[in-house]
Amino acid sequence: MKNQAINLGRVGILLPIAVIFLFWIPILGQLVGLAPIVLLLISHHKFSSLYGKDVIFKNLLIGAIISFVGALIGGLIIGAGAIGALAGMSDPAAADIAFSDLFAGTSIIGTIIMLAGMIIGVYFVFKALKVLAEESGVKHFKTAGFLYFIGAITAIIFGIGLLVSFVGWIFHIVAYFSIQTDKVAPQA
């Protein structure tokens, strides 16, 4: 079971490289974009069972759900503001209303919701990786989670947050390739 968890995690953590090249392909790119999350969730579920620590899976799942819901709600608010602004600008009778202000306001609110969802969600991911580091003995998991969390907090400063999260991802890759697999004795 440990080898399965490790292998699923390794594929899941490396798959974003393929997403970069395949994201522009309709449907396939989006499915490949979801695959790393699913594989990492399955990997963490197996680690939860292996180590007897449900929080490894539950915290990652909660983090993924909160991040997704925050992005969805924030995106819907921004989209609704954009549609409202465009519809209002096409109506000459409503020319006195500042529709650019409507779009700016909804964009700010939507972005705040997205950032809040991401920060809270990534905090739960950090908690999951912290427990996984303790149980597996691979401290790079904790470092990766901490860097993801700092990256989420500094996401408002686009370059810094992205760079810190990227370094966290590198630590996450190193962690999955540092964890020891179960040695299977050769059959005679």
PDB file of C-alpha atoms in Angstrom:
ATOM      1  CA  MET A   1       0.000   0.000   0.000  1.00  0.00           C
ATOM      2  CA  LYS A   2       2.870   2.372   0.806  1.00  0.00           C
ATOM      3  CA  ASN A   3       4.401   1.858  -2.637  1.00  0.00           C
ATOM      4  CA  GLN A   4       1.034   2.669  -4.250  1.00  0.00           C
ATOM      5  CA  ALA A   5       0.709   5.824  -2.186  1.00  0.00           C
ATOM      6  CA  ILE A   6       4.226   6.910  -3.113  1.00  0.00           C
ATOM      7  CA  ASN A   7       3.817   6.157  -6.813  1.00  0.00           C
ATOM      8  CA  LEU A   8       0.443   7.924  -7.039  1.00  0.00           C
ATOM      9  CA  GLY A   9       1.925  10.899  -5.222  1.00  0.00           C
ATOM     10  CA  ARG A  10       4.949  11.003  -7.514  1.00  0.00           C
ATOM     11  CA  VAL A  11       2.795  10.984 -10.630  1.00  0.00           C
ATOM     12  CA  GLY A  12       0.375  13.500  -9.117  1.00  0.00           C
ATOM     13  CA  ILE A  13       3.102  15.925  -8.101  1.00  0.00           C
ATOM     14  CA  LEU A  14       4.871  15.731 -11.494  1.00  0.00           C
ATOM     15  CA  LEU A  15       1.716  15.904 -13.627  1.00  0.00           C
ATOM     16  CA  PRO A  16       1.467  19.728 -13.473  1.00  0.00           C
ATOM     17  CA  ILE A  17       4.401  19.769 -15.887  1.00  0.00           C
ATOM     18  CA  ALA A  18       2.156  18.086 -18.471  1.00  0.00           C
ATOM     19  CA  VAL A  19      -0.668  20.485 -17.609  1.00  0.00           C
ATOM     20  CA  ILE A  20       1.503  23.394 -18.726  1.00  0.00           C
ATOM     21  CA  PHE A  21       1.766  21.877 -22.199  1.00  0.00           C
ATOM     22  CA  LEU A  22      -1.758  20.446 -22.481  1.00  0.00           C
ATOM     23  CA  PHE A  23      -3.924  23.118 -20.827  1.00  0.00           C
ATOM     24  CA  TRP A  24      -4.679  24.880 -24.119  1.00  0.00           C
ATOM     25  CA  ILE A  25      -6.338  21.722 -25.523  1.00  0.00           C
ATOM     26  CA  PRO A  26     -10.086  21.935 -24.819  1.00  0.00           C
ATOM     27  CA  ILE A  27     -11.426  19.399 -22.300  1.00  0.00           C
ATOM     28  CA  LEU A  28      -8.241  17.269 -22.287  1.00  0.00           C
ATOM     29  CA  GLY A  29      -6.229  20.083 -20.756  1.00  0.00           C
ATOM     30  CA  GLN A  30      -8.801  20.689 -18.048  1.00  0.00           C
ATOM     31  CA  LEU A  31      -9.034  16.967 -17.225  1.00  0.00           C
ATOM     32  CA  VAL A  32      -5.251  16.751 -17.010  1.00  0.00           C
ATOM     33  CA  GLY A  33      -5.438  19.811 -14.746  1.00  0.00           C
ATOM     34  CA  LEU A  34      -7.705  17.938 -12.307  1.00  0.00           C
ATOM     35  CA  ALA A  35      -5.682  14.729 -12.362  1.00  0.00           C
ATOM     36  CA  PRO A  36      -2.863  15.901 -10.052  1.00  0.00           C
ATOM     37  CA  ILE A  37      -5.363  16.874  -7.359  1.00  0.00           C
ATOM     38  CA  VAL A  38      -7.177  13.545  -7.615  1.00  0.00           C
ATOM     39  CA  LEU A  39      -3.942  11.527  -7.570  1.00  0.00           C
ATOM     40  CA  LEU A  40      -2.600  13.429  -4.560  1.00  0.00           C
ATOM     41  CA  LEU A  41      -5.907  12.949  -2.730  1.00  0.00           C
ATOM     42  CA  ILE A  42      -5.757   9.197  -3.387  1.00  0.00           C
ATOM     43  CA  SER A  43      -2.111   9.111  -2.310  1.00  0.00           C
ATOM     44  CA  HIS A  44      -2.920  10.938   0.924  1.00  0.00           C
ATOM     45  CA  HIS A  45      -5.868   8.627   1.538  1.00  0.00           C
ATOM     46  CA  LYS A  46      -3.541   5.650   1.288  1.00  0.00           C
ATOM     47  CA  PHE A  47      -1.014   7.324   3.596  1.00  0.00           C
ATOM     48  CA  SER A  48      -3.862   8.011   6.063  1.00  0.00           C
ATOM     49  CA  SER A  49      -4.731   4.326   6.097  1.00  0.00           C
ATOM     50  CA  LEU A  50      -1.097   3.259   6.305  1.00  0.00           C
ATOM     51  CA  TYR A  51      -0.191   5.507   9.241  1.00  0.00           C
ATOM     52  CA  GLY A  52      -3.612   5.410  10.938  1.00  0.00           C
ATOM     53  CA  LYS A  53      -3.902   9.209  10.783  1.00  0.00           C
ATOM     54  CA  ASP A  54      -7.146  10.327   9.141  1.00  0.00           C
ATOM     55  CA  VAL A  55      -6.075  13.974   9.259  1.00  0.00           C
ATOM     56  CA  ILE A  56      -3.545  13.392   6.465  1.00  0.00           C
ATOM     57  CA  PHE A  57      -6.402  12.834   4.018  1.00  0.00           C
ATOM     58  CA  LYS A  58      -9.137  14.889   5.663  1.00  0.00           C
ATOM     59  CA  ASN A  59      -7.096  18.089   5.870  1.00  0.00           C
ATOM     60  CA  LEU A  60      -5.969  17.775   2.243  1.00  0.00           C
ATOM     61  CA  LEU A  61      -9.560  17.160   1.146  1.00  0.00           C
ATOM     62  CA  ILE A  62     -10.873  20.099   3.187  1.00  0.00           C
ATOM     63  CA  GLY A  63      -8.115  22.307   1.773  1.00  0.00           C
ATOM     64  CA  ALA A  64      -8.909  21.299  -1.804  1.00  0.00           C
ATOM     65  CA  ILE A  65     -12.641  21.883  -1.310  1.00  0.00           C
ATOM     66  CA  ILE A  66     -12.197  25.287   0.345  1.00  0.00           C
ATOM     67  CA  SER A  67      -9.775  26.438  -2.359  1.00  0.00           C
ATOM     68  CA  PHE A  68     -12.118  25.231  -5.109  1.00  0.00           C
ATOM     69  CA  VAL A  69     -15.228  26.791  -3.585  1.00  0.00           C
ATOM     70  CA  GLY A  70     -13.415  30.095  -2.968  1.00  0.00           C
ATOM     71  CA  ALA A  71     -12.189  30.181  -6.571  1.00  0.00           C
ATOM     72  CA  LEU A  72     -15.643  29.255  -7.884  1.00  0.00           C
ATOM     73  CA  ILE A  73     -17.545  31.849  -5.838  1.00  0.00           C
ATOM     74  CA  GLY A  74     -14.959  34.550  -6.505  1.00  0.00           C
ATOM     75  CA  GLY A  75     -14.968  33.757 -10.218  1.00  0.00           C
ATOM     76  CA  LEU A  76     -18.768  33.839 -10.367  1.00  0.00           C
ATOM     77  CA  ILE A  77     -18.848  37.231  -8.643  1.00  0.00           C
ATOM     78  CA  ILE A  78     -16.263  38.658 -11.041  1.00  0.00           C
ATOM     79  CA  GLY A  79     -18.122  37.150 -14.009  1.00  0.00           C
ATOM     80  CA  ALA A  80     -21.462  38.513 -12.829  1.00  0.00           C
ATOM     81  CA  GLY A  81     -19.923  41.970 -12.420  1.00  0.00           C
ATOM     82  CA  ALA A  82     -18.437  41.813 -15.905  1.00  0.00           C
ATOM     83  CA  ILE A  83     -21.736  40.723 -17.450  1.00  0.00           C
ATOM     84  CA  GLY A  84     -23.620  43.411 -15.525  1.00  0.00           C
ATOM     85  CA  ALA A  85     -21.147  46.076 -16.589  1.00  0.00           C
ATOM     86  CA  LEU A  86     -21.280  45.012 -20.241  1.00  0.00           C
ATOM     87  CA  ALA A  87     -25.084  44.810 -20.241  1.00  0.00           C
ATOM     88  CA  GLY A  88     -25.369  48.211 -18.566  1.00  0.00           C
ATOM     89  CA  MET A  89     -22.984  49.872 -20.989  1.00  0.00           C
ATOM     90  CA  SER A  90     -25.094  48.709 -23.920  1.00  0.00           C
ATOM     91  CA  ASP A  91     -28.183  50.479 -22.501  1.00  0.00           C
ATOM     92  CA  PRO A  92     -28.072  54.182 -23.434  1.00  0.00           C
ATOM     93  CA  ALA A  93     -30.732  55.029 -20.842  1.00  0.00           C
ATOM     94  CA  ALA A  94     -28.421  53.899 -18.067  1.00  0.00           C
ATOM     95  CA  ALA A  95     -25.432  55.922 -19.229  1.00  0.00           C
ATOM     96  CA  ASP A  96     -25.222  57.886 -15.989  1.00  0.00           C
ATOM     97  CA  ILE A  97     -24.381  54.793 -13.919  1.00  0.00           C
ATOM     98  CA  ALA A  98     -20.694  54.030 -13.649  1.00  0.00           C
ATOM     99  CA  PHE A  99     -20.554  50.437 -14.842  1.00  0.00           C
ATOM    100  CA  SER A 100     -16.800  50.390 -14.693  1.00  0.00           C
ATOM    101  CA  ASP A 101     -17.196  50.994 -10.942  1.00  0.00           C
ATOM    102  CA  LEU A 102     -19.554  48.005 -10.789  1.00  0.00           C
ATOM    103  CA  PHE A 103     -16.988  45.803 -12.473  1.00  0.00           C
ATOM    104  CA  ALA A 104     -14.152  47.146 -10.325  1.00  0.00           C
ATOM    105  CA  GLY A 105     -16.131  46.563  -7.139  1.00  0.00           C
ATOM    106  CA  THR A 106     -17.157  43.030  -7.997  1.00  0.00           C
ATOM    107  CA  SER A 107     -13.618  42.267  -9.164  1.00  0.00           C
ATOM    108  CA  ILE A 108     -12.199  43.376  -5.829  1.00  0.00           C
ATOM    109  CA  ILE A 109     -14.786  41.404  -3.853  1.00  0.00           C
ATOM    110  CA  GLY A 110     -14.325  38.328  -6.028  1.00  0.00           C
ATOM    111  CA  THR A 111     -10.540  38.511  -5.743  1.00  0.00           C
ATOM    112  CA  ILE A 112     -10.711  38.850  -1.954  1.00  0.00           C
ATOM    113  CA  ILE A 113     -12.944  35.771  -1.761  1.00  0.00           C
ATOM    114  CA  MET A 114     -10.572  33.839  -4.016  1.00  0.00           C
ATOM    115  CA  LEU A 115      -7.531  34.824  -1.959  1.00  0.00           C
ATOM    116  CA  ALA A 116      -9.265  34.044   1.337  1.00  0.00           C
ATOM    117  CA  GLY A 117     -10.359  30.636   0.049  1.00  0.00           C
ATOM    118  CA  MET A 118      -6.852  29.924  -1.205  1.00  0.00           C
ATOM    119  CA  ILE A 119      -5.163  30.951   2.055  1.00  0.00           C
ATOM    120  CA  ILE A 120      -7.575  28.956   4.233  1.00  0.00           C
ATOM    121  CA  GLY A 121      -7.450  25.965   1.874  1.00  0.00           C
ATOM    122  CA  VAL A 122      -3.662  25.944   1.689  1.00  0.00           C
ATOM    123  CA  TYR A 123      -3.491  26.158   5.489  1.00  0.00           C
ATOM    124  CA  PHE A 124      -5.322  22.814   5.632  1.00  0.00           C
ATOM    125  CA  VAL A 125      -2.922  21.409   3.010  1.00  0.00           C
ATOM    126  CA  PHE A 126      -0.033  22.560   5.219  1.00  0.00           C
ATOM    127  CA  LYS A 127      -1.591  20.776   8.212  1.00  0.00           C
ATOM    128  CA  ALA A 128      -1.922  17.560   6.168  1.00  0.00           C
ATOM    129  CA  LEU A 129       1.653  17.725   4.911  1.00  0.00           C
ATOM    130  CA  LYS A 130       2.925  18.474   8.419  1.00  0.00           C
ATOM    131  CA  VAL A 131       1.379  15.259   9.781  1.00  0.00           C
ATOM    132  CA  LEU A 132       2.611  13.300   6.746  1.00  0.00           C
ATOM    133  CA  ALA A 133       6.137  14.609   7.426  1.00  0.00           C
ATOM    134  CA  GLU A 134       5.936  13.491  11.050  1.00  0.00           C
ATOM    135  CA  GLU A 135       4.660  10.032  10.178  1.00  0.00           C
ATOM    136  CA  SER A 136       6.908   9.362   7.169  1.00  0.00           C
ATOM    137  CA  GLY A 137      10.049  10.943   8.599  1.00  0.00           C
ATOM    138  CA  VAL A 138      10.467  13.060   5.449  1.00  0.00           C
ATOM    139  CA  LYS A 139      10.634  16.657   6.649  1.00  0.00           C
ATOM    140  CA  HIS A 140      10.431  18.028   3.104  1.00  0.00           C
ATOM    141  CA  PHE A 141       6.649  17.481   3.218  1.00  0.00           C
ATOM    142  CA  LYS A 142       6.358  19.969   6.073  1.00  0.00           C
ATOM    143  CA  THR A 143       8.655  22.439   4.296  1.00  0.00           C
ATOM    144  CA  ALA A 144       6.574  22.143   1.118  1.00  0.00           C
ATOM    145  CA  GLY A 145       3.348  22.768   3.016  1.00  0.00           C
ATOM    146  CA  PHE A 146       4.829  25.760   4.829  1.00  0.00           C
ATOM    147  CA  LEU A 147       6.089  27.271   1.568  1.00  0.00           C
ATOM    148  CA  TYR A 148       2.686  26.714  -0.071  1.00  0.00           C
ATOM    149  CA  PHE A 149       1.075  28.551   2.847  1.00  0.00           C
ATOM    150  CA  ILE A 150       3.522  31.469   2.700  1.00  0.00           C
ATOM    151  CA  GLY A 151       3.033  31.550  -1.078  1.00  0.00           C
ATOM    152  CA  ALA A 152      -0.747  31.768  -0.633  1.00  0.00           C
ATOM    153  CA  ILE A 153      -0.407  34.596   1.885  1.00  0.00           C
ATOM    154  CA  THR A 154       1.959  36.525  -0.386  1.00  0.00           C
ATOM    155  CA  ALA A 155      -0.135  35.824  -3.496  1.00  0.00           C
ATOM    156  CA  ILE A 156      -1.282  39.429  -3.477  1.00  0.00           C
ATOM    157  CA  ILE A 157       2.315  40.249  -4.384  1.00  0.00           C
ATOM    158  CA  PHE A 158       2.088  38.131  -7.538  1.00  0.00           C
ATOM    159  CA  GLY A 159       5.739  37.434  -8.230  1.00  0.00           C
ATOM    160  CA  ILE A 160       6.721  36.640  -4.664  1.00  0.00           C
ATOM    161  CA  GLY A 161       3.772  34.363  -3.897  1.00  0.00           C
ATOM    162  CA  LEU A 162       4.162  32.478  -7.150  1.00  0.00           C
ATOM    163  CA  LEU A 163       7.893  32.045  -6.621  1.00  0.00           C
ATOM    164  CA  VAL A 164       7.477  30.819  -3.021  1.00  0.00           C
ATOM    165  CA  SER A 165       4.757  28.356  -4.101  1.00  0.00           C
ATOM    166  CA  PHE A 166       6.995  27.109  -6.919  1.00  0.00           C
ATOM    167  CA  VAL A 167       9.808  26.443  -4.427  1.00  0.00           C
ATOM    168  CA  GLY A 168       7.250  24.638  -2.249  1.00  0.00           C
ATOM    169  CA  TRP A 169       6.295  22.487  -5.213  1.00  0.00           C
ATOM    170  CA  ILE A 170       9.968  21.595  -5.755  1.00  0.00           C
ATOM    171  CA  PHE A 171      10.211  20.570  -2.082  1.00  0.00           C
ATOM    172  CA  HIS A 172       7.024  18.510  -2.523  1.00  0.00           C
ATOM    173  CA  ILE A 173       8.600  16.680  -5.474  1.00  0.00           C
ATOM    174  CA  VAL A 174      11.793  16.062  -3.477  1.00  0.00           C
ATOM    175  CA  ALA A 175       9.696  14.765  -0.558  1.00  0.00           C
ATOM    176  CA  TYR A 176       7.895  12.195  -2.694  1.00  0.00           C
ATOM    177  CA  PHE A 177      11.163  11.012  -4.165  1.00  0.00           C
ATOM    178  CA  SER A 178      12.853  10.932  -0.725  1.00  0.00           C
ATOM    179  CA  ILE A 179      10.297   8.729   1.000  1.00  0.00           C
ATOM    180  CA  GLN A 180      11.412   5.126   1.300  1.00  0.00           C
ATOM    181  CA  THR A 181       9.384   2.496  -0.493  1.00  0.00           C
ATOM    182  CA  ASP A 182       8.684  -0.893   1.022  1.00  0.00           C
ATOM    183  CA  LYS A 183      11.310  -3.348  -0.136  1.00  0.00           C
ATOM    184  CA  VAL A 184       9.765  -6.477  -1.563  1.00  0.00           C
ATOM    185  CA  ALA A 185      11.886  -9.584  -1.079  1.00  0.00           C
ATOM    186  CA  PRO A 186      12.596 -11.437  -4.314  1.00  0.00           C
ATOM    187  CA  GLN A 187      10.646 -14.660  -4.698  1.00  0.00           C
ATOM    188  CA  ALA A 188      12.730 -17.804  -5.107  1.00  0.00           C
TER     189      ALA A 188
END
